[in-house]
Tab-separated table of N, CA and C in Angstrom:
chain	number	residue	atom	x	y	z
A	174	UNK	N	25.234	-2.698	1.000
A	174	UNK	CA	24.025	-1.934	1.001
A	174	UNK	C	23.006	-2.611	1.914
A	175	UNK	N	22.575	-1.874	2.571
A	175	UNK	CA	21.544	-2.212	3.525
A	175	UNK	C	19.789	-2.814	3.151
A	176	UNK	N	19.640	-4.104	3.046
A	176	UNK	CA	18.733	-4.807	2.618
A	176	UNK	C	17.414	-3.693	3.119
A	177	UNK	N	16.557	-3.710	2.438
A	177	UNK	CA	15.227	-2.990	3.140
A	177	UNK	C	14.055	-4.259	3.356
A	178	UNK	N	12.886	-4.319	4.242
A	178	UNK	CA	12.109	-5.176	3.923
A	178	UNK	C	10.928	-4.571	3.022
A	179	UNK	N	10.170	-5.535	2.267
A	179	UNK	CA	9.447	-5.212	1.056
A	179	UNK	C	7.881	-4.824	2.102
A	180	UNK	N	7.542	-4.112	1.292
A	180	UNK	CA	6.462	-2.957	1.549
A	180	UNK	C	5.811	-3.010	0.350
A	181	UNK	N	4.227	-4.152	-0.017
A	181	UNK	CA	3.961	-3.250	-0.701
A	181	UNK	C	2.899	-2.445	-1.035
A	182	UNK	N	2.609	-2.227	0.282
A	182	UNK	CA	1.701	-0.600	-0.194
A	182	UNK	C	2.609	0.274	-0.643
A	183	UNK	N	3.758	0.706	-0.274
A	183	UNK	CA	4.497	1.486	-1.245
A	183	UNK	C	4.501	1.155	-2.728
A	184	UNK	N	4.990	0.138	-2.965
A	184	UNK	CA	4.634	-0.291	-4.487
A	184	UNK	C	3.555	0.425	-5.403
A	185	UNK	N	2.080	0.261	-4.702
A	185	UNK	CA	1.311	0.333	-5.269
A	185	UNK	C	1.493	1.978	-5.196
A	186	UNK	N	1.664	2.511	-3.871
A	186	UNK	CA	1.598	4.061	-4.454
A	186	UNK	C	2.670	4.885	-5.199
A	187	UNK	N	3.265	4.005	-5.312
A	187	UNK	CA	4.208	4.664	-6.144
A	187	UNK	C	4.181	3.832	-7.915
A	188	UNK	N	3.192	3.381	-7.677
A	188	UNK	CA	2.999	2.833	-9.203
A	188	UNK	C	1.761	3.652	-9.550
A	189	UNK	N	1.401	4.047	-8.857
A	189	UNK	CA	-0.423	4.957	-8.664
A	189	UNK	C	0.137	6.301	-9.578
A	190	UNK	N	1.449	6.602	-8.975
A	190	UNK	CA	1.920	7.716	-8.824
A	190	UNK	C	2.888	8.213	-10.062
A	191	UNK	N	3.494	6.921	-10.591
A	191	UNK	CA	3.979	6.641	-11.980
A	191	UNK	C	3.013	6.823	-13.060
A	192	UNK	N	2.014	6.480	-12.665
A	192	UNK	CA	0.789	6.212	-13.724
A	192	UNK	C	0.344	7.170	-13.946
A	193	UNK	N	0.295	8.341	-12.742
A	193	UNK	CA	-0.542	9.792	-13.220
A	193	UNK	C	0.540	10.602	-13.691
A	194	UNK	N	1.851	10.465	-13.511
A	194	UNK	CA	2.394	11.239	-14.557
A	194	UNK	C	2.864	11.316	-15.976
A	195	UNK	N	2.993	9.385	-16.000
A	195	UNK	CA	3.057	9.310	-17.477
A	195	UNK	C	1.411	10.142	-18.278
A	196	UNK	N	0.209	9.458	-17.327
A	196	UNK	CA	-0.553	10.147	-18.182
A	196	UNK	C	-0.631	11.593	-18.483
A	197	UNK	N	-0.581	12.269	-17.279
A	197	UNK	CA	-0.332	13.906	-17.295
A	197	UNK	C	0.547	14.258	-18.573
A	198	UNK	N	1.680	13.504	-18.621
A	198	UNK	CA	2.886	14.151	-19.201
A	198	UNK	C	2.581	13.898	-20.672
A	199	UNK	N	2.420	12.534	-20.800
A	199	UNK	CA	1.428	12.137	-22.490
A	199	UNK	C	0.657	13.157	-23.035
A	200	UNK	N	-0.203	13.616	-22.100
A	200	UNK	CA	-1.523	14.247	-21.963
A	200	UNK	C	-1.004	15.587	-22.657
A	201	UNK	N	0.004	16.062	-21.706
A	201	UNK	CA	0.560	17.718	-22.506
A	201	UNK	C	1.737	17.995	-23.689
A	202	UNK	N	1.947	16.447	-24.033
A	202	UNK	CA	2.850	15.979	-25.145
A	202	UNK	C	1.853	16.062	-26.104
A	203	UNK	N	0.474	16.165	-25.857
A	203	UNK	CA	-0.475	15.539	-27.344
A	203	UNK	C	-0.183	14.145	-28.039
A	204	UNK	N	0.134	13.822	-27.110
A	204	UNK	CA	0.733	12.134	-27.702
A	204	UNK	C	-0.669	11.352	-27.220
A	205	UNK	N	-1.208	11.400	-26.009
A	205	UNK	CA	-2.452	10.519	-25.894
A	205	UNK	C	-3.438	11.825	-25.074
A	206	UNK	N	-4.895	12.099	-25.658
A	206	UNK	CA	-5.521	12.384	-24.832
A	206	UNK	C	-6.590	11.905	-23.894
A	207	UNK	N	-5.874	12.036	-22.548
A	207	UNK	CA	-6.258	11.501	-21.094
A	207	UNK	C	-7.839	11.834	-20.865
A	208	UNK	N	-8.147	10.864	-20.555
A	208	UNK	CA	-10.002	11.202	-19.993
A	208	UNK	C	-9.842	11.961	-18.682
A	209	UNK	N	-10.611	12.745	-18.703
A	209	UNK	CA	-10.643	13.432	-17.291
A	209	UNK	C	-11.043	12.420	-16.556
A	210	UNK	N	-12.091	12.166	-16.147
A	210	UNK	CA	-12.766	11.289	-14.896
A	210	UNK	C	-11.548	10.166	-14.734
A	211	UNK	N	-11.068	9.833	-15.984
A	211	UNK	CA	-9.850	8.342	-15.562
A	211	UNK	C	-8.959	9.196	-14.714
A	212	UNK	N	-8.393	10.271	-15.048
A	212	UNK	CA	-7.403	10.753	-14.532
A	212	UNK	C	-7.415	11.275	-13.083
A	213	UNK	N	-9.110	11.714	-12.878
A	213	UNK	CA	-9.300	12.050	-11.558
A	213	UNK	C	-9.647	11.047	-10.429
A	214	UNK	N	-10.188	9.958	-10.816
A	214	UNK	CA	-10.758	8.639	-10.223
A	214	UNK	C	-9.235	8.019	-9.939
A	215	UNK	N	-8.139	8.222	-10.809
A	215	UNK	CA	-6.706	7.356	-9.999
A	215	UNK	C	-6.363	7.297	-9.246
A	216	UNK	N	-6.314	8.445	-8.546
A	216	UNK	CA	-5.735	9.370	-7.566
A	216	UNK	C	-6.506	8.111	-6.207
A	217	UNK	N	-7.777	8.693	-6.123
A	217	UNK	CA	-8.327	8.309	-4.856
A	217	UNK	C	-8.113	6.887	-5.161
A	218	UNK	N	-8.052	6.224	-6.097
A	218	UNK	CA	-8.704	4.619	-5.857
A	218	UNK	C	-7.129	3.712	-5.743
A	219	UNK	N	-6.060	4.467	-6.062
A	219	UNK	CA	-4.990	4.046	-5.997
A	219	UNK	C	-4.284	4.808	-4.298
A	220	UNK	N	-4.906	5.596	-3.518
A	220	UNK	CA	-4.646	5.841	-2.172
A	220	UNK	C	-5.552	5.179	-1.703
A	221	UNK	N	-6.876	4.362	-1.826
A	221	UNK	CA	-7.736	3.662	-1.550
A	221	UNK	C	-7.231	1.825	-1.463
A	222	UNK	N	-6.636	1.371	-2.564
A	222	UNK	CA	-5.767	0.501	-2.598
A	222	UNK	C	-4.551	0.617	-1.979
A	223	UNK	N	-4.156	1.397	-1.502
A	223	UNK	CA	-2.221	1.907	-0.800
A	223	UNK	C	-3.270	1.408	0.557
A	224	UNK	N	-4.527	2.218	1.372
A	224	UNK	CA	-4.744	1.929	2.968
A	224	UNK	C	-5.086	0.658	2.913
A	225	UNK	N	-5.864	-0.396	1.830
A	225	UNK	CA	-6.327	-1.508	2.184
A	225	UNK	C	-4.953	-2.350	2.495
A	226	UNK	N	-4.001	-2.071	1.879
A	226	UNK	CA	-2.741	-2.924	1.616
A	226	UNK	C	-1.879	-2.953	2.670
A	227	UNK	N	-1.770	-1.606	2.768
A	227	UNK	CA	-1.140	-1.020	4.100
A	227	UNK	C	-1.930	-2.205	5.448
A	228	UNK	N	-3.241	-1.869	5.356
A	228	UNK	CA	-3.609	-2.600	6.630
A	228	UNK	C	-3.914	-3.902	6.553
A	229	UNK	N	-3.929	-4.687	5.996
A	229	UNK	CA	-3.652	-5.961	5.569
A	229	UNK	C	-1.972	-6.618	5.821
A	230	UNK	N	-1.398	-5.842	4.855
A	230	UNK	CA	0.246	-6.304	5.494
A	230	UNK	C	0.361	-6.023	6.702
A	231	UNK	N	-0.219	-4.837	7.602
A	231	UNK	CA	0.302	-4.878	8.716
A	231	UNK	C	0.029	-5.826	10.052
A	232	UNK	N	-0.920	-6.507	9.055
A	232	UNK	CA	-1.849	-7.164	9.985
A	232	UNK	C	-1.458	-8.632	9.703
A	233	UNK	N	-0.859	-8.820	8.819
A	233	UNK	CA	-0.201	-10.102	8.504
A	233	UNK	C	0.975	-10.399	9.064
A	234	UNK	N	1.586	-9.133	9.459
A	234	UNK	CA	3.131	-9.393	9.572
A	234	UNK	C	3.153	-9.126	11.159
A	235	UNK	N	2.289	-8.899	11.728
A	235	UNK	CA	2.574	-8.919	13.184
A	235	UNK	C	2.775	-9.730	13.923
A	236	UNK	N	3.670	-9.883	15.237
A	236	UNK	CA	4.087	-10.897	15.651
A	236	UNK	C	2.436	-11.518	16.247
A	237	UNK	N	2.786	-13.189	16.532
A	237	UNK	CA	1.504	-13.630	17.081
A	237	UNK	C	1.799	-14.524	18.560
A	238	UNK	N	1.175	-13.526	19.467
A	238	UNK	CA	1.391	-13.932	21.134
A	238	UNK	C	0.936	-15.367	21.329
A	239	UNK	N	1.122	-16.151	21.347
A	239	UNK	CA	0.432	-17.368	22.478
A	239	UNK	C	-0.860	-16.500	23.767
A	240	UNK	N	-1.811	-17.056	23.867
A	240	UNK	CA	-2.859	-16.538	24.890
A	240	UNK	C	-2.179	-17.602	25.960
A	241	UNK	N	-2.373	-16.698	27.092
A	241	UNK	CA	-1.125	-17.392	28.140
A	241	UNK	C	-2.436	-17.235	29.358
A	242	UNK	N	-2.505	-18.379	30.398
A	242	UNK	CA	-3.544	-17.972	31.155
A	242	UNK	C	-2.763	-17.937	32.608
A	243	UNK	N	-2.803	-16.289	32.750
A	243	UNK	CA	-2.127	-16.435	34.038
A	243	UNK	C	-2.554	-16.480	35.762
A	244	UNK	N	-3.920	-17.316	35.137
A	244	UNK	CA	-4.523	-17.196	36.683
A	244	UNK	C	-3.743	-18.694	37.328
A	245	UNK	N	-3.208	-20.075	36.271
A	245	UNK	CA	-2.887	-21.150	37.044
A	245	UNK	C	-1.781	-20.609	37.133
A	246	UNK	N	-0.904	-19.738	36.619
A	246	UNK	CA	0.802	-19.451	37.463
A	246	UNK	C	1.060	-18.457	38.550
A	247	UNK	N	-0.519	-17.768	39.020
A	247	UNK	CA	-0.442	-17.016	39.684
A	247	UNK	C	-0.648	-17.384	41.410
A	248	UNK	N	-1.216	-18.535	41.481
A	248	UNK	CA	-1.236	-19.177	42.382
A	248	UNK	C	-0.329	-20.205	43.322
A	249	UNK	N	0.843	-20.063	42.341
A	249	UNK	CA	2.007	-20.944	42.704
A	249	UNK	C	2.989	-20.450	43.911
């Protein structure tokens, strides 16, 4: 099986995403009743946490150039 590399802004949105359906699904079970505002505030603040993450890892994991000065090799 083909190793994947770890990602985890995916994580988080797909734990964002776990979370609103257990509550949803609780919610129409009558097993727990869900606060509205919690339920509506997840959404954004857990795609709000997915872009910070997202751009942070991507910004971590990029390769890092050497600053190369090519005016002394250009003269050779």
């Amino acid at each position: 099986m083909k190793r994947h590399p770890f990602e985890p802004a995916r994580l988080i949105s797909g734990l964002t995403a776990l979370t609103l359906g257990t509550a949803y699904g609780l919610d129409a079970l009558g097993l727990w009743h869900a606060p509205g505002p919690w339920l509506f505030l997840t959404l954004p603040a857990g795609l709000l946490l997915f872009g910070i993450t997202a751009a942070a890892w991507s910004r971590t994991r990029r390769p890092h150039h050497p600053h190369t000065d090519r005016t002394s090799s250009e003269g050779a």
